[in-house]
Coordinates of C-alpha atoms in Angstrom, one line a residue:
X13 CA -55.2 24.3 34.5
X14 CA -54.0 21.3 36.2
X15 CA -56.3 19.5 38.8
X16 CA -55.3 16.4 40.8
X17 CA -57.2 14.3 43.4
X18 CA -56.3 10.6 43.8
X19 CA -60.0 9.6 43.3
X20 CA -61.0 11.8 40.3
X21 CA -62.4 9.6 37.6
X22 CA -59.7 10.6 35.2
X23 CA -57.0 9.4 37.6
X24 CA -58.7 6.1 38.2
X25 CA -59.6 5.5 34.5
X26 CA -56.3 6.5 32.8
X27 CA -53.8 8.0 35.3
X28 CA -50.6 8.4 32.9
X29 CA -51.3 11.5 31.3
X30 CA -52.2 13.3 34.5
X31 CA -49.1 11.9 36.1
X32 CA -46.9 13.1 33.4
X33 CA -48.4 16.7 33.6
X34 CA -47.9 16.5 37.4
X35 CA -44.3 15.6 37.0
X36 CA -43.7 18.2 34.4
X37 CA -45.7 21.1 35.9
X38 CA -46.4 20.7 39.6
X39 CA -44.1 17.8 41.0
X40 CA -45.1 19.0 44.6
X41 CA -49.0 19.4 44.4
X42 CA -51.4 20.5 47.3
X43 CA -54.3 18.4 47.4
X44 CA -56.6 20.6 49.7
X45 CA -59.2 18.0 50.6
X46 CA -56.5 15.9 52.0
X47 CA -54.7 18.9 53.7
X48 CA -51.6 17.0 52.0
X49 CA -49.0 17.1 49.4
X50 CA -48.7 14.9 46.5
X51 CA -45.2 14.1 45.2
X52 CA -45.1 12.6 41.7
X53 CA -41.6 12.3 41.0
X54 CA -40.0 9.0 42.2
X55 CA -36.6 10.8 43.2
X56 CA -38.6 13.0 45.5
X57 CA -40.8 10.4 46.9
X58 CA -37.5 8.4 47.5
X59 CA -35.8 11.4 49.2
X60 CA -38.7 12.1 51.3
X61 CA -39.0 8.8 53.1
X62 CA -35.3 9.1 54.0
X63 CA -35.9 12.4 55.9
X64 CA -36.7 11.0 59.4
X65 CA -35.9 14.2 60.9
X66 CA -38.6 16.4 59.5
X67 CA -41.2 13.8 58.5
X68 CA -42.9 10.6 60.1
X69 CA -44.9 7.6 58.9
X70 CA -46.8 7.4 62.3
X71 CA -50.0 9.0 61.1
X72 CA -50.5 6.8 57.9
X73 CA -48.9 6.5 54.5
X74 CA -51.8 6.2 51.8
X75 CA -55.2 7.8 51.4
X76 CA -56.9 5.2 53.5
X77 CA -56.1 7.5 56.4
X78 CA -57.7 10.5 55.2
X79 CA -61.5 11.4 54.4
X80 CA -64.8 10.9 56.0
X81 CA -64.4 7.1 56.4
X82 CA -60.8 7.0 57.4
X83 CA -59.3 3.9 59.0
X84 CA -56.8 4.6 62.1
X85 CA -53.2 4.7 61.2
X86 CA -52.5 1.7 63.9
X87 CA -49.0 0.3 64.6
X88 CA -47.4 -1.5 61.7
X89 CA -44.2 -1.7 59.9
X90 CA -45.4 1.2 57.5
X91 CA -46.2 3.2 60.3
X92 CA -42.8 3.3 62.3
X93 CA -39.8 5.6 62.1
X94 CA -36.2 4.5 62.5
X95 CA -34.5 2.9 64.5
X96 CA -37.5 0.8 65.7
X97 CA -38.6 0.3 62.1
X98 CA -35.3 -0.7 61.1
X99 CA -34.7 -3.1 63.8
X100 CA -38.1 -5.1 63.2
X101 CA -37.7 -4.7 59.4
X102 CA -34.1 -6.6 59.8
X103 CA -35.6 -9.2 61.8
X104 CA -38.3 -10.1 59.3
X105 CA -35.9 -9.7 56.2
X106 CA -34.6 -13.3 56.1
X107 CA -38.1 -14.5 55.2
X108 CA -38.3 -12.6 52.0
X109 CA -34.6 -13.2 50.5
X110 CA -34.1 -15.5 47.5
X111 CA -32.8 -18.4 49.7
X112 CA -36.3 -18.4 51.6
X113 CA -38.1 -18.4 48.3
X114 CA -36.0 -21.2 46.9
X115 CA -36.9 -23.3 50.1
X116 CA -40.7 -23.1 49.2
X117 CA -40.3 -23.1 45.5
X118 CA -41.4 -26.8 45.0
X119 CA -44.6 -26.1 46.9
X120 CA -45.4 -23.1 45.1
X121 CA -44.7 -24.8 41.7
X122 CA -47.3 -27.4 42.8
X123 CA -49.9 -24.7 43.5
X124 CA -49.5 -23.0 40.0
X125 CA -49.6 -26.4 38.3
X126 CA -53.0 -27.2 40.1
X127 CA -54.3 -23.6 38.9
X128 CA -53.2 -24.5 35.3
X129 CA -54.7 -28.0 35.5
X130 CA -58.1 -26.5 36.4
X131 CA -58.5 -24.4 33.3
X132 CA -56.2 -26.1 31.0
X133 CA -59.2 -28.0 29.1
X134 CA -61.2 -25.0 28.7
X135 CA -58.2 -23.2 27.3
X136 CA -58.7 -19.8 28.9
X137 CA -58.4 -18.3 32.3
X138 CA -59.0 -15.1 34.5
X139 CA -55.3 -14.1 34.9
X140 CA -56.3 -12.5 38.4
X141 CA -59.0 -14.8 40.1
X142 CA -57.9 -18.2 38.6
X143 CA -54.2 -17.8 38.9
X144 CA -52.8 -14.6 40.5
X145 CA -54.9 -14.6 43.6
X146 CA -54.9 -18.3 44.3
X147 CA -51.1 -18.3 44.2
X148 CA -50.9 -15.2 46.4
X149 CA -53.0 -16.6 49.0
X150 CA -51.2 -19.8 49.1
X151 CA -48.0 -18.0 49.2
X152 CA -49.2 -15.8 52.2
X153 CA -50.0 -19.1 54.0
X154 CA -46.7 -20.6 53.2
X155 CA -44.2 -17.9 53.5
X156 CA -45.9 -15.6 56.2
X157 CA -47.7 -18.3 58.4
X158 CA -51.4 -17.8 57.9
X159 CA -53.8 -20.9 58.2
X160 CA -53.8 -22.7 54.8
X161 CA -57.4 -23.4 55.0
X162 CA -58.1 -19.7 55.3
X163 CA -56.9 -19.0 51.6
X164 CA -60.4 -18.3 50.2
X165 CA -61.4 -16.2 53.2
X166 CA -58.4 -14.2 53.0
X167 CA -58.8 -13.3 49.3
X168 CA -62.5 -12.2 50.0
X169 CA -61.5 -10.2 53.2
X170 CA -58.8 -8.3 51.3
X171 CA -61.3 -7.8 48.3
X172 CA -63.8 -6.1 50.7
X173 CA -61.4 -4.0 52.4
X174 CA -60.2 -2.7 49.0
X175 CA -63.5 -2.4 47.4
X176 CA -64.7 0.7 46.1
X177 CA -68.0 2.7 45.2
X178 CA -68.8 4.7 42.0
X179 CA -68.9 8.4 43.0
X180 CA -67.4 8.0 46.5
X181 CA -64.0 8.8 47.3
X182 CA -61.6 6.6 49.2
X183 CA -62.3 3.6 51.6
X184 CA -66.1 2.7 51.5
X185 CA -68.2 1.4 54.6
X186 CA -67.7 -2.3 53.4
X187 CA -64.1 -1.5 53.4
X188 CA -64.0 0.0 57.0
X189 CA -66.1 -3.0 58.2
X190 CA -63.7 -5.6 56.4
X191 CA -60.6 -3.7 58.0
X192 CA -62.1 -4.1 61.6
X193 CA -62.8 -7.7 60.8
X194 CA -59.3 -8.3 59.6
X195 CA -58.0 -7.0 62.6
X196 CA -60.2 -9.4 64.7
X197 CA -59.0 -12.3 62.5
X198 CA -55.2 -11.6 62.5
X199 CA -55.1 -11.1 66.1
X200 CA -56.9 -14.4 66.5
X201 CA -54.1 -16.0 64.2
X202 CA -51.6 -14.6 66.6
X203 CA -53.1 -15.8 69.6
X204 CA -53.5 -19.4 68.1
X205 CA -49.8 -19.3 67.1
X206 CA -48.7 -18.5 70.6
X207 CA -48.9 -22.2 71.3
X208 CA -45.9 -23.0 69.1
X209 CA -42.8 -23.0 71.1
X210 CA -40.3 -24.5 68.6
X211 CA -38.1 -22.9 66.1
X212 CA -38.8 -19.6 64.3
X213 CA -40.4 -20.7 61.0
X214 CA -42.1 -17.6 59.5
X215 CA -42.5 -13.9 60.1
X216 CA -45.4 -14.5 62.3
X217 CA -43.2 -16.2 64.8
X218 CA -40.7 -13.3 64.5
X219 CA -43.3 -10.9 65.5
X220 CA -44.4 -13.1 68.5
X221 CA -40.9 -13.1 69.7
X222 CA -40.0 -9.4 68.7
X223 CA -39.7 -6.4 71.1
X224 CA -40.2 -2.9 69.8
X225 CA -38.8 -0.2 72.0
X226 CA -38.3 -2.8 74.9
X227 CA -41.8 -4.0 75.0
X228 CA -43.2 -7.3 73.5
X229 CA -46.2 -7.2 71.3
X230 CA -49.7 -8.1 72.0
X231 CA -51.9 -9.9 69.8
X232 CA -53.5 -7.0 68.5
X233 CA -50.5 -5.2 67.5
X234 CA -49.3 -8.4 65.8
X235 CA -52.4 -8.3 63.8
X236 CA -51.7 -4.8 62.7
X237 CA -48.3 -5.9 61.4
X238 CA -49.9 -8.9 59.7
X239 CA -52.3 -6.6 58.0
X240 CA -49.4 -5.0 56.0
X241 CA -48.1 -8.5 55.1
X242 CA -51.6 -10.1 54.4
X243 CA -52.6 -7.1 51.7
X244 CA -49.0 -7.0 50.3
X245 CA -48.9 -10.7 49.7
X246 CA -52.5 -11.1 48.2
X247 CA -52.7 -7.8 46.2
X248 CA -49.2 -7.0 44.8
X249 CA -48.4 -10.2 42.7
X250 CA -51.9 -10.9 41.2
X251 CA -51.7 -7.2 39.9
X252 CA -48.2 -7.5 38.9
X253 CA -48.8 -10.9 37.1
X254 CA -52.0 -9.9 35.4
X255 CA -50.0 -6.7 34.0
X256 CA -47.3 -9.1 32.7
X257 CA -49.7 -11.1 31.1
X258 CA -51.6 -8.3 29.4
X259 CA -48.4 -7.1 28.1
X260 CA -47.4 -10.4 26.4
X261 CA -51.1 -10.6 24.7
X262 CA -50.1 -6.8 23.4
X263 CA -46.6 -8.3 22.0
X264 CA -47.4 -11.9 20.9
X265 CA -43.9 -12.1 19.4
X266 CA -42.4 -11.7 22.9
X267 CA -44.9 -14.2 24.1
X268 CA -43.8 -16.8 21.6
X269 CA -40.0 -16.2 22.4
X270 CA -40.7 -16.7 26.1
X271 CA -42.5 -19.9 25.3
X272 CA -39.6 -21.2 23.2
X273 CA -36.8 -20.2 25.7
X274 CA -38.1 -21.1 29.3
X275 CA -34.7 -20.3 30.8
X276 CA -35.1 -16.7 30.1
X277 CA -38.2 -16.5 32.1
X278 CA -36.8 -15.2 35.4
X279 CA -35.2 -12.2 33.5
X280 CA -38.5 -11.6 32.1
X281 CA -40.1 -11.4 35.3
X282 CA -37.4 -9.0 36.5
X283 CA -38.1 -6.9 33.2
X284 CA -41.9 -6.9 33.9
X285 CA -41.4 -5.8 37.4
X286 CA -39.0 -2.9 36.3
X287 CA -41.5 -1.8 33.7
X288 CA -44.0 -1.6 36.4
X289 CA -41.9 0.6 38.8
X290 CA -40.8 2.9 35.8
X291 CA -44.6 3.4 35.4
X292 CA -44.6 4.9 38.7
X293 CA -41.5 7.0 38.0

């Protein structure tokens, strides 16, 4: 009999076999403890996200918003419905396009080189802690508008927010406390940035000037939007990067090929990202 819960030990340890069975046997699976349906096929997930007539994102979109230690689904881009969500997303979009990335490439390259220099003589490194997290936190500062001096604190804050305890489902009490701390910190970041009256330089400036349904956003609401950007910036890249490094370790012939042909690295990055998405499908 097929059984699924997002925090089952089997799912956390090796999810692929269970995901395969879900897709084949129960693509729409009722998770009783969450009073929710789990969709395992990418096409179905994509379709329901487009159905704004019958479904809403306002009550939360991840398991963090369910269970005994649930956090509130406060306003942010993930918890908005069109057309307000589309309008705000369009205002933020220019800061996540290739042109913007190219404008900060030199600075990011310098960050990566400093990471490599720190472990080069040792000859080995933790791909997540010593490269991925450092690059991601600096990227968050450069691209989104977080104070550069807060990079180490930001990584620790997100780590505590996403911490897990063996045998306990969902977000931990440490995670709830970190979430509340994150709210206060990001509201203070927004408050401090209000002193800037020059050109729009980053997504934080966009949020400070934005209106949603005819109203300006206060510091607390801006902080909610920044949570999404902060967690996305500091968590997504380290995981994707570490996964790519692991794959290259599994396939040393491809690693040697990339080392010899640096020019194909951009395509390799795209392929690695596609591989991660296919794993979700």
